[in-house]
């Protein structure tokens, strides 16, 4: 099974609204990363949050990490049509350089 | 240069063909990855090379054969593939520190493979 599971699987919002997606994982991690993918092309890194961090911000993105619940969330504020994409969380386990992806959330931002 | 370059972008091959996918990066990253992604699914890890040595093989069938000729190049040799192997194949690279992945991975745009 996937190390990270995401919900919701799909999200449709109006431009200007916020989008929140969640990721849960099963084993101890070194860090958790969020990626974006447009139309089945390459993935673009958004944010990396380490296991000893609880929250990080980057522009309109806010990521939280709760290691006690083994979960993370990605918030996109003031969404734009250009934010339409699939968003994946990926976990790096406590040992090694393996990066395992969750199921992903497809976000549609309507203009 | 923060690019990972994959060639070709598209590939159609028959089940008896032999082909290779290529991946190149010049960021000095010492970990390189192959992922397979089916439509509307997450990327699935296939192989990890660390310092040019194969460190992870996720029980991938032997019809997929990875090769890392040097620290900048990663190949995936394909032979006797099946139609269900049709997918987007993604290459990625990252820095490693003491064997750990502490920074982001950089992905190429992928090779869209169709097996007929």
JSON list of C-alpha atoms in Angstrom, two decimals:
[
{"chain": "A", "resi": 1, "resn": "UNK", "atom": "CA", "xyz": [0.00, 0.00, 0.00]},
{"chain": "A", "resi": 2, "resn": "UNK", "atom": "CA", "xyz": [1.03, 3.59, -0.45]},
{"chain": "A", "resi": 3, "resn": "UNK", "atom": "CA", "xyz": [3.10, 5.16, 2.30]},
{"chain": "A", "resi": 4, "resn": "UNK", "atom": "CA", "xyz": [1.04, 8.33, 1.90]},
{"chain": "A", "resi": 5, "resn": "UNK", "atom": "CA", "xyz": [-2.67, 8.48, 1.31]},
{"chain": "A", "resi": 6, "resn": "UNK", "atom": "CA", "xyz": [-4.31, 11.73, 0.33]},
{"chain": "A", "resi": 7, "resn": "UNK", "atom": "CA", "xyz": [-7.76, 13.13, 0.61]},
{"chain": "A", "resi": 8, "resn": "UNK", "atom": "CA", "xyz": [-9.76, 14.35, -1.03]},
{"chain": "A", "resi": 9, "resn": "UNK", "atom": "CA", "xyz": [-8.99, 12.59, -4.30]},
{"chain": "A", "resi": 10, "resn": "UNK", "atom": "CA", "xyz": [-10.46, 15.52, -6.19]},
{"chain": "A", "resi": 11, "resn": "UNK", "atom": "CA", "xyz": [-11.32, 19.09, -5.32]},
{"chain": "A", "resi": 12, "resn": "UNK", "atom": "CA", "xyz": [-13.17, 21.72, -7.34]},
{"chain": "A", "resi": 13, "resn": "UNK", "atom": "CA", "xyz": [-13.15, 25.32, -6.17]},
{"chain": "A", "resi": 14, "resn": "UNK", "atom": "CA", "xyz": [-13.69, 28.85, -7.47]},
{"chain": "A", "resi": 15, "resn": "UNK", "atom": "CA", "xyz": [-10.81, 31.18, -8.11]},
{"chain": "A", "resi": 16, "resn": "UNK", "atom": "CA", "xyz": [-9.98, 33.11, -4.94]},
{"chain": "A", "resi": 17, "resn": "UNK", "atom": "CA", "xyz": [-11.06, 30.33, -2.59]},
{"chain": "A", "resi": 18, "resn": "UNK", "atom": "CA", "xyz": [-8.65, 28.31, -0.48]},
{"chain": "A", "resi": 19, "resn": "UNK", "atom": "CA", "xyz": [-7.84, 24.67, -1.22]},
{"chain": "A", "resi": 20, "resn": "UNK", "atom": "CA", "xyz": [-6.87, 22.22, 1.51]},
{"chain": "A", "resi": 21, "resn": "UNK", "atom": "CA", "xyz": [-5.68, 18.69, 0.99]},
{"chain": "A", "resi": 22, "resn": "UNK", "atom": "CA", "xyz": [-4.47, 16.12, 3.50]},
{"chain": "A", "resi": 23, "resn": "UNK", "atom": "CA", "xyz": [-1.92, 13.36, 3.50]},
{"chain": "A", "resi": 24, "resn": "UNK", "atom": "CA", "xyz": [-1.58, 10.46, 5.94]},
{"chain": "A", "resi": 25, "resn": "UNK", "atom": "CA", "xyz": [1.31, 8.06, 6.18]},
{"chain": "A", "resi": 26, "resn": "UNK", "atom": "CA", "xyz": [2.16, 4.92, 8.10]},
{"chain": "A", "resi": 27, "resn": "UNK", "atom": "CA", "xyz": [5.80, 4.82, 9.17]},
{"chain": "A", "resi": 28, "resn": "UNK", "atom": "CA", "xyz": [8.31, 7.21, 10.72]},
{"chain": "A", "resi": 29, "resn": "UNK", "atom": "CA", "xyz": [9.63, 9.77, 8.32]},
{"chain": "A", "resi": 30, "resn": "UNK", "atom": "CA", "xyz": [12.72, 11.91, 7.85]},
{"chain": "A", "resi": 31, "resn": "UNK", "atom": "CA", "xyz": [10.78, 14.48, 5.87]},
{"chain": "A", "resi": 32, "resn": "UNK", "atom": "CA", "xyz": [7.57, 14.94, 3.89]},
{"chain": "A", "resi": 33, "resn": "UNK", "atom": "CA", "xyz": [7.42, 16.76, 0.58]},
{"chain": "A", "resi": 34, "resn": "UNK", "atom": "CA", "xyz": [4.64, 18.17, -1.57]},
{"chain": "A", "resi": 35, "resn": "UNK", "atom": "CA", "xyz": [4.78, 18.15, -5.36]},
{"chain": "A", "resi": 36, "resn": "UNK", "atom": "CA", "xyz": [2.60, 19.48, -8.13]},
{"chain": "A", "resi": 37, "resn": "UNK", "atom": "CA", "xyz": [2.03, 17.88, -11.52]},
{"chain": "A", "resi": 38, "resn": "UNK", "atom": "CA", "xyz": [0.39, 19.47, -14.53]},
{"chain": "A", "resi": 39, "resn": "UNK", "atom": "CA", "xyz": [-1.31, 17.28, -17.14]},
{"chain": "A", "resi": 40, "resn": "UNK", "atom": "CA", "xyz": [0.75, 14.13, -16.56]},
{"chain": "A", "resi": 41, "resn": "UNK", "atom": "CA", "xyz": [4.10, 15.79, -17.06]},
{"chain": "A", "resi": 42, "resn": "UNK", "atom": "CA", "xyz": [7.01, 16.20, -14.67]},
{"chain": "A", "resi": 43, "resn": "UNK", "atom": "CA", "xyz": [6.57, 16.90, -10.99]},
{"chain": "A", "resi": 44, "resn": "UNK", "atom": "CA", "xyz": [7.56, 20.21, -9.48]},
{"chain": "A", "resi": 45, "resn": "UNK", "atom": "CA", "xyz": [8.66, 20.42, -5.89]},
{"chain": "A", "resi": 46, "resn": "UNK", "atom": "CA", "xyz": [6.62, 22.79, -3.68]},
{"chain": "A", "resi": 47, "resn": "UNK", "atom": "CA", "xyz": [7.68, 22.42, -0.06]},
{"chain": "A", "resi": 48, "resn": "UNK", "atom": "CA", "xyz": [9.74, 20.07, 2.11]},
{"chain": "A", "resi": 49, "resn": "UNK", "atom": "CA", "xyz": [8.93, 19.82, 5.81]},
{"chain": "A", "resi": 50, "resn": "UNK", "atom": "CA", "xyz": [11.23, 17.95, 8.17]},
{"chain": "A", "resi": 51, "resn": "UNK", "atom": "CA", "xyz": [10.03, 15.61, 10.90]},
{"chain": "A", "resi": 52, "resn": "UNK", "atom": "CA", "xyz": [10.98, 18.13, 13.60]},
{"chain": "A", "resi": 53, "resn": "UNK", "atom": "CA", "xyz": [9.02, 20.97, 11.96]},
{"chain": "A", "resi": 54, "resn": "UNK", "atom": "CA", "xyz": [5.33, 21.65, 12.43]},
{"chain": "A", "resi": 55, "resn": "UNK", "atom": "CA", "xyz": [4.55, 24.30, 9.83]},
{"chain": "A", "resi": 56, "resn": "UNK", "atom": "CA", "xyz": [6.14, 25.90, 6.77]},
{"chain": "A", "resi": 57, "resn": "UNK", "atom": "CA", "xyz": [5.09, 28.62, 4.40]},
{"chain": "A", "resi": 58, "resn": "UNK", "atom": "CA", "xyz": [6.05, 29.42, 0.85]},
{"chain": "A", "resi": 59, "resn": "UNK", "atom": "CA", "xyz": [4.15, 32.21, -0.86]},
{"chain": "A", "resi": 60, "resn": "UNK", "atom": "CA", "xyz": [0.49, 31.16, -0.96]},
{"chain": "A", "resi": 61, "resn": "UNK", "atom": "CA", "xyz": [1.31, 27.67, 0.30]},
{"chain": "A", "resi": 62, "resn": "UNK", "atom": "CA", "xyz": [1.13, 26.53, 3.90]},
{"chain": "A", "resi": 63, "resn": "UNK", "atom": "CA", "xyz": [2.10, 23.04, 4.99]},
{"chain": "A", "resi": 64, "resn": "UNK", "atom": "CA", "xyz": [1.56, 21.51, 8.41]},
{"chain": "A", "resi": 65, "resn": "UNK", "atom": "CA", "xyz": [2.94, 18.27, 9.79]},
{"chain": "A", "resi": 66, "resn": "UNK", "atom": "CA", "xyz": [1.62, 16.33, 12.78]},
{"chain": "A", "resi": 67, "resn": "UNK", "atom": "CA", "xyz": [3.97, 13.40, 13.40]},
{"chain": "A", "resi": 68, "resn": "UNK", "atom": "CA", "xyz": [1.83, 12.11, 16.29]},
{"chain": "A", "resi": 69, "resn": "UNK", "atom": "CA", "xyz": [-1.06, 11.64, 13.86]},
{"chain": "A", "resi": 70, "resn": "UNK", "atom": "CA", "xyz": [1.22, 10.82, 10.92]},
{"chain": "A", "resi": 71, "resn": "UNK", "atom": "CA", "xyz": [-0.49, 13.41, 8.80]},
{"chain": "A", "resi": 72, "resn": "UNK", "atom": "CA", "xyz": [0.22, 16.55, 6.82]},
{"chain": "A", "resi": 73, "resn": "UNK", "atom": "CA", "xyz": [-1.89, 19.17, 5.11]},
{"chain": "A", "resi": 74, "resn": "UNK", "atom": "CA", "xyz": [-1.29, 21.53, 2.20]},
{"chain": "A", "resi": 75, "resn": "UNK", "atom": "CA", "xyz": [-3.24, 24.78, 2.04]},
{"chain": "A", "resi": 76, "resn": "UNK", "atom": "CA", "xyz": [-3.28, 26.90, -1.09]},
{"chain": "A", "resi": 77, "resn": "UNK", "atom": "CA", "xyz": [-4.68, 30.33, -0.34]},
{"chain": "A", "resi": 78, "resn": "UNK", "atom": "CA", "xyz": [-6.39, 32.66, -2.81]},
{"chain": "A", "resi": 79, "resn": "UNK", "atom": "CA", "xyz": [-6.32, 30.02, -5.54]},
{"chain": "A", "resi": 80, "resn": "UNK", "atom": "CA", "xyz": [-5.88, 30.87, -9.20]},
{"chain": "A", "resi": 81, "resn": "UNK", "atom": "CA", "xyz": [-6.90, 29.02, -12.36]},
{"chain": "A", "resi": 82, "resn": "UNK", "atom": "CA", "xyz": [-3.19, 28.31, -12.89]},
{"chain": "A", "resi": 83, "resn": "UNK", "atom": "CA", "xyz": [-3.19, 26.26, -9.65]},
{"chain": "A", "resi": 84, "resn": "UNK", "atom": "CA", "xyz": [-5.22, 23.59, -11.46]},
{"chain": "A", "resi": 85, "resn": "UNK", "atom": "CA", "xyz": [-3.05, 20.48, -11.20]},
{"chain": "A", "resi": 86, "resn": "UNK", "atom": "CA", "xyz": [-2.55, 17.25, -9.27]},
{"chain": "A", "resi": 87, "resn": "UNK", "atom": "CA", "xyz": [-0.86, 17.58, -5.91]},
{"chain": "A", "resi": 88, "resn": "UNK", "atom": "CA", "xyz": [1.08, 14.75, -4.33]},
{"chain": "A", "resi": 89, "resn": "UNK", "atom": "CA", "xyz": [2.65, 14.27, -0.94]},
{"chain": "A", "resi": 90, "resn": "UNK", "atom": "CA", "xyz": [5.79, 12.17, -0.80]},
{"chain": "A", "resi": 91, "resn": "UNK", "atom": "CA", "xyz": [7.50, 10.75, 2.25]},
{"chain": "A", "resi": 92, "resn": "UNK", "atom": "CA", "xyz": [11.15, 10.05, 2.87]},
{"chain": "A", "resi": 93, "resn": "UNK", "atom": "CA", "xyz": [11.47, 7.40, 5.54]},
{"chain": "A", "resi": 94, "resn": "UNK", "atom": "CA", "xyz": [13.68, 7.79, 8.57]},
{"chain": "A", "resi": 95, "resn": "UNK", "atom": "CA", "xyz": [16.53, 5.93, 6.86]},
{"chain": "A", "resi": 96, "resn": "UNK", "atom": "CA", "xyz": [17.61, 6.01, 3.26]},
{"chain": "A", "resi": 97, "resn": "UNK", "atom": "CA", "xyz": [16.87, 8.08, 0.20]},
{"chain": "A", "resi": 98, "resn": "UNK", "atom": "CA", "xyz": [13.62, 6.47, -0.91]},
{"chain": "A", "resi": 99, "resn": "UNK", "atom": "CA", "xyz": [10.81, 8.90, -1.80]},
{"chain": "A", "resi": 100, "resn": "UNK", "atom": "CA", "xyz": [7.32, 7.36, -1.84]},
{"chain": "A", "resi": 101, "resn": "UNK", "atom": "CA", "xyz": [4.28, 9.16, -3.20]},
{"chain": "A", "resi": 102, "resn": "UNK", "atom": "CA", "xyz": [0.72, 9.28, -1.94]},
{"chain": "A", "resi": 103, "resn": "UNK", "atom": "CA", "xyz": [-2.35, 8.91, -4.11]},
{"chain": "A", "resi": 104, "resn": "UNK", "atom": "CA", "xyz": [-2.65, 12.58, -5.01]},
{"chain": "A", "resi": 105, "resn": "UNK", "atom": "CA", "xyz": [-5.39, 15.21, -5.06]},
{"chain": "A", "resi": 106, "resn": "UNK", "atom": "CA", "xyz": [-6.65, 16.58, -8.38]},
{"chain": "A", "resi": 107, "resn": "UNK", "atom": "CA", "xyz": [-7.48, 20.25, -7.93]},
{"chain": "A", "resi": 108, "resn": "UNK", "atom": "CA", "xyz": [-9.63, 22.18, -10.39]},
{"chain": "A", "resi": 109, "resn": "UNK", "atom": "CA", "xyz": [-9.78, 25.93, -9.93]},
{"chain": "A", "resi": 110, "resn": "UNK", "atom": "CA", "xyz": [-12.61, 27.46, -11.93]},
{"chain": "A", "resi": 111, "resn": "UNK", "atom": "CA", "xyz": [-12.20, 31.05, -13.14]},
{"chain": "B", "resi": 1, "resn": "UNK", "atom": "CA", "xyz": [21.12, 24.47, -14.46]},
{"chain": "B", "resi": 2, "resn": "UNK", "atom": "CA", "xyz": [18.31, 22.86, -12.44]},
{"chain": "B", "resi": 3, "resn": "UNK", "atom": "CA", "xyz": [17.02, 20.65, -15.19]},
{"chain": "B", "resi": 4, "resn": "UNK", "atom": "CA", "xyz": [16.62, 16.93, -15.53]},
{"chain": "B", "resi": 5, "resn": "UNK", "atom": "CA", "xyz": [16.44, 16.10, -19.21]},
{"chain": "B", "resi": 6, "resn": "UNK", "atom": "CA", "xyz": [14.72, 12.96, -20.43]},
{"chain": "B", "resi": 7, "resn": "UNK", "atom": "CA", "xyz": [14.77, 11.57, -23.94]},
{"chain": "B", "resi": 8, "resn": "UNK", "atom": "CA", "xyz": [12.79, 10.66, -25.88]},
{"chain": "B", "resi": 9, "resn": "UNK", "atom": "CA", "xyz": [9.60, 12.49, -24.90]},
{"chain": "B", "resi": 10, "resn": "UNK", "atom": "CA", "xyz": [7.44, 9.87, -26.59]},
{"chain": "B", "resi": 11, "resn": "UNK", "atom": "CA", "xyz": [8.22, 6.27, -27.53]},
{"chain": "B", "resi": 12, "resn": "UNK", "atom": "CA", "xyz": [6.13, 3.62, -29.23]},
{"chain": "B", "resi": 13, "resn": "UNK", "atom": "CA", "xyz": [7.63, 0.16, -29.24]},
{"chain": "B", "resi": 14, "resn": "UNK", "atom": "CA", "xyz": [6.59, -3.34, -30.10]},
{"chain": "B", "resi": 15, "resn": "UNK", "atom": "CA", "xyz": [6.73, -6.18, -27.63]},
{"chain": "B", "resi": 16, "resn": "UNK", "atom": "CA", "xyz": [9.81, -7.66, -29.31]},
{"chain": "B", "resi": 17, "resn": "UNK", "atom": "CA", "xyz": [11.74, -4.39, -29.50]},
{"chain": "B", "resi": 18, "resn": "UNK", "atom": "CA", "xyz": [14.68, -3.25, -27.42]},
{"chain": "B", "resi": 19, "resn": "UNK", "atom": "CA", "xyz": [14.80, 0.44, -26.57]},
{"chain": "B", "resi": 20, "resn": "UNK", "atom": "CA", "xyz": [16.39, 2.72, -23.98]},
{"chain": "B", "resi": 21, "resn": "UNK", "atom": "CA", "xyz": [15.19, 5.72, -22.04]},
{"chain": "B", "resi": 22, "resn": "UNK", "atom": "CA", "xyz": [17.79, 8.32, -21.13]},
{"chain": "B", "resi": 23, "resn": "UNK", "atom": "CA", "xyz": [18.04, 10.82, -18.31]},
{"chain": "B", "resi": 24, "resn": "UNK", "atom": "CA", "xyz": [20.68, 13.48, -17.70]},
{"chain": "B", "resi": 25, "resn": "UNK", "atom": "CA", "xyz": [21.32, 16.02, -14.96]},
{"chain": "B", "resi": 26, "resn": "UNK", "atom": "CA", "xyz": [24.20, 18.41, -14.30]},
{"chain": "B", "resi": 27, "resn": "UNK", "atom": "CA", "xyz": [23.35, 19.51, -10.77]},
{"chain": "B", "resi": 28, "resn": "UNK", "atom": "CA", "xyz": [25.94, 17.27, -9.14]},
{"chain": "B", "resi": 29, "resn": "UNK", "atom": "CA", "xyz": [23.22, 15.14, -7.59]},
{"chain": "B", "resi": 30, "resn": "UNK", "atom": "CA", "xyz": [24.42, 11.72, -6.51]},
{"chain": "B", "resi": 31, "resn": "UNK", "atom": "CA", "xyz": [21.01, 10.03, -6.25]},
{"chain": "B", "resi": 32, "resn": "UNK", "atom": "CA", "xyz": [18.96, 9.27, -9.35]},
{"chain": "B", "resi": 33, "resn": "UNK", "atom": "CA", "xyz": [15.56, 7.62, -9.60]},
{"chain": "B", "resi": 34, "resn": "UNK", "atom": "CA", "xyz": [13.25, 5.93, -12.07]},
{"chain": "B", "resi": 35, "resn": "UNK", "atom": "CA", "xyz": [9.51, 6.12, -11.47]},
{"chain": "B", "resi": 36, "resn": "UNK", "atom": "CA", "xyz": [6.62, 4.66, -13.43]},
{"chain": "B", "resi": 37, "resn": "UNK", "atom": "CA", "xyz": [3.30, 6.50, -13.51]},
{"chain": "B", "resi": 38, "resn": "UNK", "atom": "CA", "xyz": [0.02, 5.22, -14.91]},
{"chain": "B", "resi": 39, "resn": "UNK", "atom": "CA", "xyz": [-2.78, 7.63, -15.74]},
{"chain": "B", "resi": 40, "resn": "UNK", "atom": "CA", "xyz": [-4.44, 9.24, -12.69]},
{"chain": "B", "resi": 41, "resn": "UNK", "atom": "CA", "xyz": [-2.12, 7.33, -10.35]},
{"chain": "B", "resi": 42, "resn": "UNK", "atom": "CA", "xyz": [0.85, 8.44, -8.27]},
{"chain": "B", "resi": 43, "resn": "UNK", "atom": "CA", "xyz": [4.42, 7.80, -9.42]},
{"chain": "B", "resi": 44, "resn": "UNK", "atom": "CA", "xyz": [5.66, 4.36, -8.34]},
{"chain": "B", "resi": 45, "resn": "UNK", "atom": "CA", "xyz": [9.31, 3.99, -7.49]},
{"chain": "B", "resi": 46, "resn": "UNK", "atom": "CA", "xyz": [11.22, 1.50, -9.64]},
{"chain": "B", "resi": 47, "resn": "UNK", "atom": "CA", "xyz": [14.92, 2.01, -9.00]},
{"chain": "B", "resi": 48, "resn": "UNK", "atom": "CA", "xyz": [17.26, 4.22, -6.99]},
{"chain": "B", "resi": 49, "resn": "UNK", "atom": "CA", "xyz": [20.93, 4.78, -7.75]},
{"chain": "B", "resi": 50, "resn": "UNK", "atom": "CA", "xyz": [23.10, 6.27, -5.08]},
{"chain": "B", "resi": 51, "resn": "UNK", "atom": "CA", "xyz": [26.66, 7.26, -5.99]},
{"chain": "B", "resi": 52, "resn": "UNK", "atom": "CA", "xyz": [26.26, 5.35, -9.27]},
{"chain": "B", "resi": 53, "resn": "UNK", "atom": "CA", "xyz": [25.37, 2.11, -7.50]},
{"chain": "B", "resi": 54, "resn": "UNK", "atom": "CA", "xyz": [21.94, 0.50, -7.53]},
{"chain": "B", "resi": 55, "resn": "UNK", "atom": "CA", "xyz": [20.63, 0.88, -4.00]},
{"chain": "B", "resi": 56, "resn": "UNK", "atom": "CA", "xyz": [16.93, 0.12, -4.40]},
{"chain": "B", "resi": 57, "resn": "UNK", "atom": "CA", "xyz": [15.11, -2.18, -6.83]},
{"chain": "B", "resi": 58, "resn": "UNK", "atom": "CA", "xyz": [11.40, -2.29, -6.04]},
{"chain": "B", "resi": 59, "resn": "UNK", "atom": "CA", "xyz": [11.00, -5.83, -7.37]},
{"chain": "B", "resi": 60, "resn": "UNK", "atom": "CA", "xyz": [10.83, -4.57, -10.93]},
{"chain": "B", "resi": 61, "resn": "UNK", "atom": "CA", "xyz": [10.58, -7.25, -13.67]},
{"chain": "B", "resi": 62, "resn": "UNK", "atom": "CA", "xyz": [13.86, -8.01, -15.42]},
{"chain": "B", "resi": 63, "resn": "UNK", "atom": "CA", "xyz": [12.52, -6.69, -18.73]},
{"chain": "B", "resi": 64, "resn": "UNK", "atom": "CA", "xyz": [13.43, -3.30, -17.22]},
{"chain": "B", "resi": 65, "resn": "UNK", "atom": "CA", "xyz": [17.19, -2.92, -16.80]},
{"chain": "B", "resi": 66, "resn": "UNK", "atom": "CA", "xyz": [18.63, 0.27, -15.28]},
{"chain": "B", "resi": 67, "resn": "UNK", "atom": "CA", "xyz": [22.13, 1.54, -15.85]},
{"chain": "B", "resi": 68, "resn": "UNK", "atom": "CA", "xyz": [24.05, 4.46, -14.38]},
{"chain": "B", "resi": 69, "resn": "UNK", "atom": "CA", "xyz": [27.16, 5.00, -16.56]},
{"chain": "B", "resi": 70, "resn": "UNK", "atom": "CA", "xyz": [28.31, 8.06, -14.61]},
{"chain": "B", "resi": 71, "resn": "UNK", "atom": "CA", "xyz": [27.07, 10.55, -12.04]},
{"chain": "B", "resi": 72, "resn": "UNK", "atom": "CA", "xyz": [25.16, 12.58, -14.64]},
{"chain": "B", "resi": 73, "resn": "UNK", "atom": "CA", "xyz": [23.47, 9.88, -16.68]},
{"chain": "B", "resi": 74, "resn": "UNK", "atom": "CA", "xyz": [20.81, 7.29, -15.99]},
{"chain": "B", "resi": 75, "resn": "UNK", "atom": "CA", "xyz": [19.42, 4.87, -18.53]},
{"chain": "B", "resi": 76, "resn": "UNK", "atom": "CA", "xyz": [16.52, 2.46, -18.49]},
{"chain": "B", "resi": 77, "resn": "UNK", "atom": "CA", "xyz": [16.86, -0.39, -20.98]},
{"chain": "B", "resi": 78, "resn": "UNK", "atom": "CA", "xyz": [13.61, -1.95, -22.14]},
{"chain": "B", "resi": 79, "resn": "UNK", "atom": "CA", "xyz": [13.20, -5.40, -23.65]},
{"chain": "B", "resi": 80, "resn": "UNK", "atom": "CA", "xyz": [10.20, -7.63, -24.32]},
{"chain": "B", "resi": 81, "resn": "UNK", "atom": "CA", "xyz": [7.76, -5.26, -22.69]},
{"chain": "B", "resi": 82, "resn": "UNK", "atom": "CA", "xyz": [4.05, -5.89, -22.34]},
{"chain": "B", "resi": 83, "resn": "UNK", "atom": "CA", "xyz": [1.18, -3.53, -23.24]},
{"chain": "B", "resi": 84, "resn": "UNK", "atom": "CA", "xyz": [0.52, -3.04, -19.51]},
{"chain": "B", "resi": 85, "resn": "UNK", "atom": "CA", "xyz": [3.98, -1.46, -19.24]},
{"chain": "B", "resi": 86, "resn": "UNK", "atom": "CA", "xyz": [2.67, 1.53, -21.17]},
{"chain": "B", "resi": 87, "resn": "UNK", "atom": "CA", "xyz": [3.02, 4.51, -18.84]},
{"chain": "B", "resi": 88, "resn": "UNK", "atom": "CA", "xyz": [4.84, 7.76, -18.18]},
{"chain": "B", "resi": 89, "resn": "UNK", "atom": "CA", "xyz": [8.39, 7.02, -17.03]},
{"chain": "B", "resi": 90, "resn": "UNK", "atom": "CA", "xyz": [9.88, 9.73, -14.86]},
{"chain": "B", "resi": 91, "resn": "UNK", "atom": "CA", "xyz": [13.48, 10.28, -13.94]},
{"chain": "B", "resi": 92, "resn": "UNK", "atom": "CA", "xyz": [14.48, 12.31, -10.90]},
{"chain": "B", "resi": 93, "resn": "UNK", "atom": "CA", "xyz": [17.64, 13.32, -9.13]},
{"chain": "B", "resi": 94, "resn": "UNK", "atom": "CA", "xyz": [18.48, 14.66, -5.69]},
{"chain": "B", "resi": 95, "resn": "UNK", "atom": "CA", "xyz": [21.28, 15.45, -3.35]},
{"chain": "B", "resi": 96, "resn": "UNK", "atom": "CA", "xyz": [22.01, 12.95, -0.63]},
{"chain": "B", "resi": 97, "resn": "UNK", "atom": "CA", "xyz": [23.76, 13.56, 2.64]},
{"chain": "B", "resi": 98, "resn": "UNK", "atom": "CA", "xyz": [25.06, 10.60, 4.61]},
{"chain": "B", "resi": 99, "resn": "UNK", "atom": "CA", "xyz": [22.72, 8.41, 2.57]},
{"chain": "B", "resi": 100, "resn": "UNK", "atom": "CA", "xyz": [19.67, 10.48, 3.45]},
{"chain": "B", "resi": 101, "resn": "UNK", "atom": "CA", "xyz": [17.41, 12.48, 1.17]},
{"chain": "B", "resi": 102, "resn": "UNK", "atom": "CA", "xyz": [17.28, 15.88, 2.88]},
{"chain": "B", "resi": 103, "resn": "UNK", "atom": "CA", "xyz": [16.37, 18.05, -0.07]},
{"chain": "B", "resi": 104, "resn": "UNK", "atom": "CA", "xyz": [13.87, 18.05, -2.86]},
{"chain": "B", "resi": 105, "resn": "UNK", "atom": "CA", "xyz": [13.98, 15.80, -5.89]},
{"chain": "B", "resi": 106, "resn": "UNK", "atom": "CA", "xyz": [14.07, 17.33, -9.35]},
{"chain": "B", "resi": 107, "resn": "UNK", "atom": "CA", "xyz": [12.01, 15.56, -11.98]},
{"chain": "B", "resi": 108, "resn": "UNK", "atom": "CA", "xyz": [12.31, 15.38, -15.73]},
{"chain": "B", "resi": 109, "resn": "UNK", "atom": "CA", "xyz": [9.28, 15.82, -17.98]},
{"chain": "B", "resi": 110, "resn": "UNK", "atom": "CA", "xyz": [9.03, 12.09, -18.52]},
{"chain": "B", "resi": 111, "resn": "UNK", "atom": "CA", "xyz": [8.92, 9.69, -21.43]},
{"chain": "B", "resi": 112, "resn": "UNK", "atom": "CA", "xyz": [5.44, 8.66, -22.53]},
{"chain": "B", "resi": 113, "resn": "UNK", "atom": "CA", "xyz": [5.86, 4.99, -23.47]},
{"chain": "B", "resi": 114, "resn": "UNK", "atom": "CA", "xyz": [3.34, 3.02, -25.47]},
{"chain": "B", "resi": 115, "resn": "UNK", "atom": "CA", "xyz": [3.87, -0.71, -25.96]},
{"chain": "B", "resi": 116, "resn": "UNK", "atom": "CA", "xyz": [1.95, -2.16, -28.90]}
]
